[in-house]
Short mmCIF file of C-alpha atoms in Angstrom, two decimals:
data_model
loop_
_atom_site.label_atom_id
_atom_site.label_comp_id
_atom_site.label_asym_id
_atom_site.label_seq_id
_atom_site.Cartn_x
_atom_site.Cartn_y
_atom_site.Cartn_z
CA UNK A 1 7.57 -22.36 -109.40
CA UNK A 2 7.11 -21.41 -105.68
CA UNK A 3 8.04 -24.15 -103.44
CA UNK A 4 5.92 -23.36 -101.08
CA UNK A 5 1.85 -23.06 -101.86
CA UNK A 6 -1.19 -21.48 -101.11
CA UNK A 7 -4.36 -23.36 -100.30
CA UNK A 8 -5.92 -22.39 -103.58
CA UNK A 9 -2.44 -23.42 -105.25
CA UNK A 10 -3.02 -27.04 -103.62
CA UNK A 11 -6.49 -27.14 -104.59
CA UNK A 12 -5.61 -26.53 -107.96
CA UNK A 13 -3.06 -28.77 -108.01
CA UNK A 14 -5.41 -31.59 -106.52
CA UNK A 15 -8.76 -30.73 -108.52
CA UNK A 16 -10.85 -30.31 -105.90
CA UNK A 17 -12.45 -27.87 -103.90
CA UNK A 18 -10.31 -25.34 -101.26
CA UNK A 19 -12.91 -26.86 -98.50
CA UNK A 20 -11.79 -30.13 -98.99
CA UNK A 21 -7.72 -29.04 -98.90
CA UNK A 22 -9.13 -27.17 -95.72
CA UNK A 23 -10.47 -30.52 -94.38
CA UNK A 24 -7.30 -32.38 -95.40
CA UNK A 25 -4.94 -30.12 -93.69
CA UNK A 26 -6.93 -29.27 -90.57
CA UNK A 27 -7.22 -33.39 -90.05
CA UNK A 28 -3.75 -33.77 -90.11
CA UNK A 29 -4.19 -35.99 -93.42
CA UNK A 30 -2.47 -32.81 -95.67
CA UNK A 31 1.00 -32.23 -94.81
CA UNK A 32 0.71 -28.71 -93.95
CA UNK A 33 1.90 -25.62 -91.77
CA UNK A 34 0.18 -22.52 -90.71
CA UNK A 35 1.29 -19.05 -91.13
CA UNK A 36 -0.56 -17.33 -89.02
CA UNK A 37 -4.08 -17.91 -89.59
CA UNK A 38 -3.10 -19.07 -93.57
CA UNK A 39 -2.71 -22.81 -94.13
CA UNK A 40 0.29 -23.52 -96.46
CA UNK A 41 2.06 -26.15 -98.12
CA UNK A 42 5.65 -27.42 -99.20
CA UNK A 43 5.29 -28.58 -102.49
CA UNK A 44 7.46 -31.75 -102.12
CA UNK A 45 5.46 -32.94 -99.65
CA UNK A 46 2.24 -32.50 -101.36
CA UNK A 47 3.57 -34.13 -104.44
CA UNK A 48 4.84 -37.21 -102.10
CA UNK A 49 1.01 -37.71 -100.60
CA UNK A 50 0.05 -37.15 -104.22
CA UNK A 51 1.99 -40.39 -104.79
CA UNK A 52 1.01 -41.99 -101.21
CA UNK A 53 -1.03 -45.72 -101.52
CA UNK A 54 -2.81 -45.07 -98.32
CA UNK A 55 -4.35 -41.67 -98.86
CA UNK A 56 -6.72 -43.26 -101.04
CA UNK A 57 -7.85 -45.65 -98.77
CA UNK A 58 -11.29 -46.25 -96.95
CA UNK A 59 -10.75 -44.62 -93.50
CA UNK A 60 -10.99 -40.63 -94.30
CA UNK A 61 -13.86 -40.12 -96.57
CA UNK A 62 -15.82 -42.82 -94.81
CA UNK A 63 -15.65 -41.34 -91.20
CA UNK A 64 -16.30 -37.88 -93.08
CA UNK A 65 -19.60 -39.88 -94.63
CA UNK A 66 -20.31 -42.05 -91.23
CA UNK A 67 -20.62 -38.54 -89.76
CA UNK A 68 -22.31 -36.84 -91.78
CA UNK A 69 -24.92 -39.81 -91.86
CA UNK A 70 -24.80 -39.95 -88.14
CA UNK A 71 -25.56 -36.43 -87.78
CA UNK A 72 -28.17 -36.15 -90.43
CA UNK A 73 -30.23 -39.25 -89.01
CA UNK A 74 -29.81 -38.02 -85.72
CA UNK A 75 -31.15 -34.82 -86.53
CA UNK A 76 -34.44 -36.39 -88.08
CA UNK A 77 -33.62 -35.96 -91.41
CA UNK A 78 -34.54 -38.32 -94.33
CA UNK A 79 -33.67 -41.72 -94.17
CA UNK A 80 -33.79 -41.93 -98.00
CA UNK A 81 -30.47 -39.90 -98.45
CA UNK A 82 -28.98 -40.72 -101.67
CA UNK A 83 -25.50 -41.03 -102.53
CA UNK A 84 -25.64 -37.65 -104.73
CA UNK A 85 -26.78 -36.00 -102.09
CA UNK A 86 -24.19 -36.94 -99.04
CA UNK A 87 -21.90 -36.02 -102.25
CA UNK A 88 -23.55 -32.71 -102.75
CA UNK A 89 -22.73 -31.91 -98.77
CA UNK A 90 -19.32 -33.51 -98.92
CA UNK A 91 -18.08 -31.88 -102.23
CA UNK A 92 -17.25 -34.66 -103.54
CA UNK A 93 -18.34 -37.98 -106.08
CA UNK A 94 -21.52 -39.96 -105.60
CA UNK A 95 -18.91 -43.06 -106.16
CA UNK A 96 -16.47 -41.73 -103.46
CA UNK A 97 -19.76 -41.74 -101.32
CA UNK A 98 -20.91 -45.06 -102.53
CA UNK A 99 -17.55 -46.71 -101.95
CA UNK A 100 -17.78 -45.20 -98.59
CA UNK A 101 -20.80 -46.39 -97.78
CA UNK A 102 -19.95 -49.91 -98.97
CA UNK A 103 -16.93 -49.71 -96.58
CA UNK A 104 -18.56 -48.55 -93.35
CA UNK A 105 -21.95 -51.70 -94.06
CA UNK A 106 -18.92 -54.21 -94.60
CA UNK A 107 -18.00 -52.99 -91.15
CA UNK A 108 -21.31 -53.40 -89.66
CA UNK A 109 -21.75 -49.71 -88.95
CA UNK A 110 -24.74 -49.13 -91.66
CA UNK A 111 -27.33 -50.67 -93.57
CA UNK A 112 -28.32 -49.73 -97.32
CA UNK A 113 -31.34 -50.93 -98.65
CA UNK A 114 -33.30 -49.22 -101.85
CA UNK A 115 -31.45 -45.99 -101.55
CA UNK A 116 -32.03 -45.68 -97.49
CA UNK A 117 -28.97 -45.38 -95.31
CA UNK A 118 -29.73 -46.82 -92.01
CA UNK A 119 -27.08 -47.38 -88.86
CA UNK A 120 -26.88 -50.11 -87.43
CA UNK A 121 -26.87 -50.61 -83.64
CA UNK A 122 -23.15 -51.06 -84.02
CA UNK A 123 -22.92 -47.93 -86.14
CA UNK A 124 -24.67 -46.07 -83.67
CA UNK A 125 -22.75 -47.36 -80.84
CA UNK A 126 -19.72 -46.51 -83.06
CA UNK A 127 -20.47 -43.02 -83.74
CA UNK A 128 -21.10 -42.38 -80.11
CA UNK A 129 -17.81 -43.21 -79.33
CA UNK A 130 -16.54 -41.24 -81.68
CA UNK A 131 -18.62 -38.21 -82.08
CA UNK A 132 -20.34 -38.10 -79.03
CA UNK A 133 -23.38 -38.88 -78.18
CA UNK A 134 -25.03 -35.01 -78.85
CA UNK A 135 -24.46 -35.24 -82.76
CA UNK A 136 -22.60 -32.52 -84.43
CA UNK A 137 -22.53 -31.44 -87.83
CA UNK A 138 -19.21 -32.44 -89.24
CA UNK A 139 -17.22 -29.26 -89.30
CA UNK A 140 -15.12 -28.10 -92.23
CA UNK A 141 -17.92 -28.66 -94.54
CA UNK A 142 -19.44 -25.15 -95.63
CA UNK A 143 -22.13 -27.14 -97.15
CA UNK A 144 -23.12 -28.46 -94.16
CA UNK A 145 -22.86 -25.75 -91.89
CA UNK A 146 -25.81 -23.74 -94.26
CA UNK A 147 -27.51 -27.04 -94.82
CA UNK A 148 -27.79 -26.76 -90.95
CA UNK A 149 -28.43 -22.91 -90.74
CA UNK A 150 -31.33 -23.92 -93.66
CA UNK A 151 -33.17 -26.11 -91.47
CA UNK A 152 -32.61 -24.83 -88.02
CA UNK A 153 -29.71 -26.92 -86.89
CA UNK A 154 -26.50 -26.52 -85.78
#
């Protein structure tokens, strides 16, 4: 047993797709080293954020999910995005979107109502300041960048 892994290794180990390690890792929220162009991982440490209480909380797959929202609405796209379908571009769980979305309308940042996901003037004020105000596609997120490409945008 290698004490050192491979993305593909950590994925694995984590269940979940190599974008989403990518994602991790590139955001700082992985602990992880590069090797040349190669992301990599001590074992140890992986197993210790494996273990962490706070890398399950709110703040990292709701800003990937206010962004993605923020882009897509900003784009002209839908406003009766479901759940499943943020979770389809995210590569990850309709709940994990849910929960997400639940987080970021108990901040004020987005309205739900009847399956449409709405931001608020807050949200939109919020997302400037974070994203800028020419919306981006969220980056790491393969899914995203063709769901762009599809439709013209990027």
């Amino acid at each position: 047993m290698s004490d050192v892994l491979t993305l593909r290794e950590v994925a694995s180990l984590l269940k979940v797709h190599p974008n989403t390690v990518y994602r991790l890792a590139r955001s700082g929220r992985l602990p992880a080293f590069k090797t040349g162009t190669d992301w990599r991982f001590q074992r140890l440490a992986v197993e210790s954020w494996m273990r962490s209480p706070t890398r399950h909380g709110d703040s990292s797959s709701s800003d990937e999910v206010f962004h993605l929202v923020y882009w897509m609405l900003s784009q002209g796209f839908s406003l009766t995005l479901t759940p499943g379908e943020l979770a389809l571009l995210l590569d990850c769980t309709p709940r994990i979107v849910q929960r997400s979305l639940d987080a970021l309308s108990r901040r004020g940042w987005v309205g739900i109502a009847q399956g449409r996901v709405a931001l608020t003037p807050e949200g939109i004020d919020e997302a400037h300041r974070r994203f800028g105000a020419r919306a981006q596609p969220p980056s790491g997120h393969e899914s995203v960048r063709m769901f762009a490409e599809r439709h013209g945008r990027s």
